Tab-separated table of C-alpha atoms in Angstrom:
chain	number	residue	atom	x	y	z
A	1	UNK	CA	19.419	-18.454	-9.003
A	2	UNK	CA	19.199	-18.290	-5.457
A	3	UNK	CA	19.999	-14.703	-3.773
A	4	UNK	CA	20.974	-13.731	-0.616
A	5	UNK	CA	21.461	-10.530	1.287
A	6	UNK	CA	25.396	-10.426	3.324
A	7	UNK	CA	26.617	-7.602	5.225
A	8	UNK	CA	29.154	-5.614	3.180
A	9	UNK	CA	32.002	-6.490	5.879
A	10	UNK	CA	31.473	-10.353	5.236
A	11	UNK	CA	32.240	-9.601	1.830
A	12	UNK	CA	36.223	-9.837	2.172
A	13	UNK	CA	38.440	-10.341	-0.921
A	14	UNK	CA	37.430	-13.045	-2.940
A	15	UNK	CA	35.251	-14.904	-0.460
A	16	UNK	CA	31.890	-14.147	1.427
A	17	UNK	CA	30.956	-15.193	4.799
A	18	UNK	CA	27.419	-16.348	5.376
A	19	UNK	CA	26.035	-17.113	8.699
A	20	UNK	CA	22.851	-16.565	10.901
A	21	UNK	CA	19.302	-16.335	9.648
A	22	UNK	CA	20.907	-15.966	5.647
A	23	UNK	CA	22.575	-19.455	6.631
A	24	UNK	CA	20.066	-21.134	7.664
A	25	UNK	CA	17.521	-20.216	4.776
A	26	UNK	CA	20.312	-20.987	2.316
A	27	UNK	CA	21.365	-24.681	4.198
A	28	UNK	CA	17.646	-25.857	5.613
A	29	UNK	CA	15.172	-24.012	3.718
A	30	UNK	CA	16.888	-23.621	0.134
A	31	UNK	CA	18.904	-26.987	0.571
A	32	UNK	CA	21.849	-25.228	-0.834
A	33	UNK	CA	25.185	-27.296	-0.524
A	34	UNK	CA	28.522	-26.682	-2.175
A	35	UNK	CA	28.744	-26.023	-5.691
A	36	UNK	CA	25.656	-24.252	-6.469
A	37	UNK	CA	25.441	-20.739	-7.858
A	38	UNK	CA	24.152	-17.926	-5.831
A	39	UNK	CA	23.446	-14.084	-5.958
A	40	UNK	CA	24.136	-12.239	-2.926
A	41	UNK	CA	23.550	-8.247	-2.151
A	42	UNK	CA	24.780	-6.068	0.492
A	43	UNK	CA	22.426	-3.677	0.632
A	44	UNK	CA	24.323	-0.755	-0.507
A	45	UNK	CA	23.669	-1.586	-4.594
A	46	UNK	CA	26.361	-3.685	-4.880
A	47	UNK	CA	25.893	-7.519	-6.100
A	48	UNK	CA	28.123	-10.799	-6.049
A	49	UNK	CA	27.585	-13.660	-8.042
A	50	UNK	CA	29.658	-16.849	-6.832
A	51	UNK	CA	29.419	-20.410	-6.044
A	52	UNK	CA	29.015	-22.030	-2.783
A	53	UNK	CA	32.462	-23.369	-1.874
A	54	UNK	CA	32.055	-24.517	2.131
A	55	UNK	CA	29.433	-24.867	4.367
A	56	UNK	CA	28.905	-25.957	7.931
A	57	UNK	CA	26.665	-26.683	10.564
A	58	UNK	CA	25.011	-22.401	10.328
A	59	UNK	CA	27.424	-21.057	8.288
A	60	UNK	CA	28.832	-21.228	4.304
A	61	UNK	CA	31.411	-19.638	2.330
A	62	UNK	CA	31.122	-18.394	-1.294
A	63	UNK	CA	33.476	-17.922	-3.591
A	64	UNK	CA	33.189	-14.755	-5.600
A	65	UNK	CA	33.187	-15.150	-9.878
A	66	UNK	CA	32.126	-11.691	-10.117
A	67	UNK	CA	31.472	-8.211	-8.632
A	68	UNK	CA	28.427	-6.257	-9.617
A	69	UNK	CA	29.165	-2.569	-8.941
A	70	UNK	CA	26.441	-0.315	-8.209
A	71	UNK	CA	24.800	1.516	-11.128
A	72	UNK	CA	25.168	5.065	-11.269
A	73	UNK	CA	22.499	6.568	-9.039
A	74	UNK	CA	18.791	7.659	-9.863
A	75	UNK	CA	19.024	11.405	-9.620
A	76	UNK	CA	16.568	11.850	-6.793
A	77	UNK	CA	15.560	10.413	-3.969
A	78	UNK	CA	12.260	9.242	-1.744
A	79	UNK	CA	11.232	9.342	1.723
A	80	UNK	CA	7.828	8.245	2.365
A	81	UNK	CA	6.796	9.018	6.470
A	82	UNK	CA	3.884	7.253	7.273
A	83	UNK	CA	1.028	7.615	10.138
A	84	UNK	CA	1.363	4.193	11.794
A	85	UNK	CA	-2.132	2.386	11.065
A	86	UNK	CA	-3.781	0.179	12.765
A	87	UNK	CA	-3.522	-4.137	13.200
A	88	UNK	CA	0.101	-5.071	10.647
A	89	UNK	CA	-1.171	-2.571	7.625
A	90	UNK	CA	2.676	-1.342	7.979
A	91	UNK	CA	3.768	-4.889	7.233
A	92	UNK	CA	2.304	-4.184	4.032
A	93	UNK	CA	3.237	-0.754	3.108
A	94	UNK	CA	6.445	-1.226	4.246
A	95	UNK	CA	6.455	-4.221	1.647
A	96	UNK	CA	5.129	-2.219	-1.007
A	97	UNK	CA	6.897	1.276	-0.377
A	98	UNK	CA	10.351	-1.139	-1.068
A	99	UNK	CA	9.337	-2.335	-3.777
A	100	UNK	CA	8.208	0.788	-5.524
A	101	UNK	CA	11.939	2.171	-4.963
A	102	UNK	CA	11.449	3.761	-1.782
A	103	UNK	CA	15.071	4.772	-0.202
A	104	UNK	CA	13.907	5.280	3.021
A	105	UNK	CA	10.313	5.160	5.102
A	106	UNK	CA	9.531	7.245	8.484
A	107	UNK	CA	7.072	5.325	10.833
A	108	UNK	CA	4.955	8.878	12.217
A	109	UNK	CA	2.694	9.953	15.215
A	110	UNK	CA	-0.196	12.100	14.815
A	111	UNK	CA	-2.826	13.259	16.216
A	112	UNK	CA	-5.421	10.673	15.295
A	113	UNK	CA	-2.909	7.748	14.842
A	114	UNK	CA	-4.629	5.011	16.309
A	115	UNK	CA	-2.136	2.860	17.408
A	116	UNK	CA	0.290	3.516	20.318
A	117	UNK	CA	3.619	2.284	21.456
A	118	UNK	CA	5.775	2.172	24.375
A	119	UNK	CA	9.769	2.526	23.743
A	120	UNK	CA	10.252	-1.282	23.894
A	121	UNK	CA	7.374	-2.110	21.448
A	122	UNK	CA	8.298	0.489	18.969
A	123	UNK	CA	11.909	-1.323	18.584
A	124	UNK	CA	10.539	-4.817	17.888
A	125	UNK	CA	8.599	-2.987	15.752
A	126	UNK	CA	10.987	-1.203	14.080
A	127	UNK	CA	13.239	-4.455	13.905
A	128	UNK	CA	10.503	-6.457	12.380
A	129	UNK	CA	9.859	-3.531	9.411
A	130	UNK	CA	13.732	-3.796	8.888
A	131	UNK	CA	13.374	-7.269	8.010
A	132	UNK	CA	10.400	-6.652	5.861
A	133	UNK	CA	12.253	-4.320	4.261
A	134	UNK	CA	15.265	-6.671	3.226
A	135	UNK	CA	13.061	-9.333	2.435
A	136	UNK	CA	11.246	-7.161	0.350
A	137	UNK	CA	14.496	-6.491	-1.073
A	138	UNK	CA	15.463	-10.030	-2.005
A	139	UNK	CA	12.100	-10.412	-3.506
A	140	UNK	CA	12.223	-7.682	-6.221
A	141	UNK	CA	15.566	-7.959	-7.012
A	142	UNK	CA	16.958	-4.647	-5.513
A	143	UNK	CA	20.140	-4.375	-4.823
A	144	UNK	CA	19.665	-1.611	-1.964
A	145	UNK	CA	17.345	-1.851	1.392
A	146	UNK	CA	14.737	0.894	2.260
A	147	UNK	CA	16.121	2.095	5.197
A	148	UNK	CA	13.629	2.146	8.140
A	149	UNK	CA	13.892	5.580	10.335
A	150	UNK	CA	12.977	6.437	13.787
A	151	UNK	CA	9.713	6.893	15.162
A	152	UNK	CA	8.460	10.373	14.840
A	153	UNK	CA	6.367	12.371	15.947
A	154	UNK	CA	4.464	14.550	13.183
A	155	UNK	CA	5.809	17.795	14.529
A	156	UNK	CA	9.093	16.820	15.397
A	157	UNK	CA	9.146	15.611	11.539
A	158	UNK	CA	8.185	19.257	10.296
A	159	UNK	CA	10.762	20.520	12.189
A	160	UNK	CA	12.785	18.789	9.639
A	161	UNK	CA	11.715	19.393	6.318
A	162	UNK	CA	14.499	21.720	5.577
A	163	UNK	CA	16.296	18.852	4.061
A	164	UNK	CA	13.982	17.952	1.458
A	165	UNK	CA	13.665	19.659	-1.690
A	166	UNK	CA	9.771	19.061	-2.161
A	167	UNK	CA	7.581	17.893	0.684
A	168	UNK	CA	3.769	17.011	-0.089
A	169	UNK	CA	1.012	15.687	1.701
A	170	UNK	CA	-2.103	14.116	0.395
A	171	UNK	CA	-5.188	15.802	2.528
A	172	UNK	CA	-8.735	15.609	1.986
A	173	UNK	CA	-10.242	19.185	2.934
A	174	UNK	CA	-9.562	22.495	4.374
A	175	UNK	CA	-6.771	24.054	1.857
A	176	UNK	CA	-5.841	24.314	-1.693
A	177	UNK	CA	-4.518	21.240	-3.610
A	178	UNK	CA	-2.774	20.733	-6.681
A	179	UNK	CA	-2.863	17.465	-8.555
A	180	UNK	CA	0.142	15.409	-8.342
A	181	UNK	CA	0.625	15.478	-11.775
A	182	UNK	CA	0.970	18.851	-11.818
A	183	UNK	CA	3.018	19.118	-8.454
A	184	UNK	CA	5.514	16.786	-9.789
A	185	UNK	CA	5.749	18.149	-13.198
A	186	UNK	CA	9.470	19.105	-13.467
A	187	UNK	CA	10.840	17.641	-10.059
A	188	UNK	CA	13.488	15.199	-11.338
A	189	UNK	CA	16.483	16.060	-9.063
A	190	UNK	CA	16.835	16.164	-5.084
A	191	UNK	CA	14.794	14.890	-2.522
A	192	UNK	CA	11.454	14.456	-1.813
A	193	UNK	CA	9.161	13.628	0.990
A	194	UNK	CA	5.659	11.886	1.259
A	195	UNK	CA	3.980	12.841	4.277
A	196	UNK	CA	0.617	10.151	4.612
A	197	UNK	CA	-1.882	10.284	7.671
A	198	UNK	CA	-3.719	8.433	9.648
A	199	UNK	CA	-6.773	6.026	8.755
A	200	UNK	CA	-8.858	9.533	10.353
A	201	UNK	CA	-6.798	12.054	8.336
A	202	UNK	CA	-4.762	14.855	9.461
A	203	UNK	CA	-6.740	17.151	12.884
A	204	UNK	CA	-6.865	21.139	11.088
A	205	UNK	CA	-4.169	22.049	13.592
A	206	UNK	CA	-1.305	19.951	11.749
A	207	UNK	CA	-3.159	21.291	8.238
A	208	UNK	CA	-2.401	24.719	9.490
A	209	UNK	CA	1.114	24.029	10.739
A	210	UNK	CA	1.855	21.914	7.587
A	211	UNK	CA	0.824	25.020	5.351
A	212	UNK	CA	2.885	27.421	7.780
A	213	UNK	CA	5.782	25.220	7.506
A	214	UNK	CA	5.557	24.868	3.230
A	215	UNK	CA	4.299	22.009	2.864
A	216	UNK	CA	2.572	21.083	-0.689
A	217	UNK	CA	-0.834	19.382	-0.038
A	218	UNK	CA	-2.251	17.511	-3.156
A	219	UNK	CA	-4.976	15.824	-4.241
A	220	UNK	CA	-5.341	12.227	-4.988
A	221	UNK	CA	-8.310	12.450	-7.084
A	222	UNK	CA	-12.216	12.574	-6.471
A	223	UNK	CA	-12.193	8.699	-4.190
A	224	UNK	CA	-10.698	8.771	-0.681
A	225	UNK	CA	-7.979	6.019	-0.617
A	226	UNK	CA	-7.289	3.878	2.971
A	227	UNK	CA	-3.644	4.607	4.404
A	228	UNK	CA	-2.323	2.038	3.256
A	229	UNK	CA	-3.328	2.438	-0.914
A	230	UNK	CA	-2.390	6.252	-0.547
């Protein structure tokens, strides 16, 4: 069955309204006309299944048969903020953070980040991982999007750690680790956040700023993984 993302305002009553880049996948890329079945999600966990009742030229209407409400939800949740690497290796974790259940993922600045942006590049950017994200979405069958957050710079993101209930940050050298094994051992409620660096690691002024601030650094094992397999 075919399955669709719609915003939850075009879900209204009985009916949904599909148009734009949905629209077209459904009508020129799917072939989808009136009468077939279809699965569509708004993003915020909750699913309709229905059957395609109108279309037109960019645009179709489905009739709802039935409302999937969102399950009860998973006791804890998981922002991953991530050292922007170099060439489209975000495409790909972006890709793979959703899929792993990711609620939300923090493009970061550090020192050693390779890769630069002015304010206009940074919001294609951003607008491109959104639609990764939803895709991403559609693929694995979630019923929520990882939400995509603003640009950050590393310190401006300790600054705000004070949310989270665990914070921990995969380093190579320079402090004591724990294994994540053991760091998670017990964690099963609140919030966490992954903090991952740069293809070069993390410079031993944001180690010492991250330990000042209480951040957990862990160990990934004996190999040293690329940014984008951390």
């Amino acid at each position: 069955m075919s399955r669709f993302y719609v915003k939850p305002e075009d879900a209204k009553g009985e009916k949904i309204f599909v148009s734009g880049q949905e629209a077209h996948h459904a009508l020129n890329v799917m072939r989808l006309k009136v009468g077939d079945k279809i699965t569509a999600f708004d993003g915020t966990g909750r699913e309709y299944i229905g059957l395609i009742e109108e279309t037109g030229k960019a645009t179709l209407t489905i009739k709802i048969d039935k409302v999937i409400k969102p399950k009860k939800g998973k006791a804890y949740c998981i922002t991953l903020a991530q050292a922007v690497p170099r060439m489209d290796k975000m495409d790909y974790i972006i890709q793979k953070a959703t899929e792993l259940g990711a609620d939300s993922v923090i493009p970061i600045r550090t020192h050693r980040t390779v890769t630069r942006f002015t304010k206009d590049r940074i919001s294609a950017k951003i607008k491109r991982w959104e639609r990764i994200a939803l895709e991403s979405s559609k693929q694995c069958g979630r019923s929520q999007v990882t939400k995509i957050g603003e640009y950050a710079d590393f310190k401006d993101l300790l600054s705000r750690i004070e949310a989270y209930d665990l914070v921990i940050m995969p380093c190579l050298a320079g402090v004591d680790k724990k294994g994540l094994k053991k760091e998670l051992n017990g964690f099963s409620v609140g919030s966490m956040l992954i903090i991952i660096g740069p293809e070069g690691g993390f410079d031993s002024d944001e180690i010492k700023i991250a330990a000042a601030m209480g951040v957990s650094f862990i160990s990934l094992g004996e190999n040293t993984r690329k940014c984008d397999s951390a």
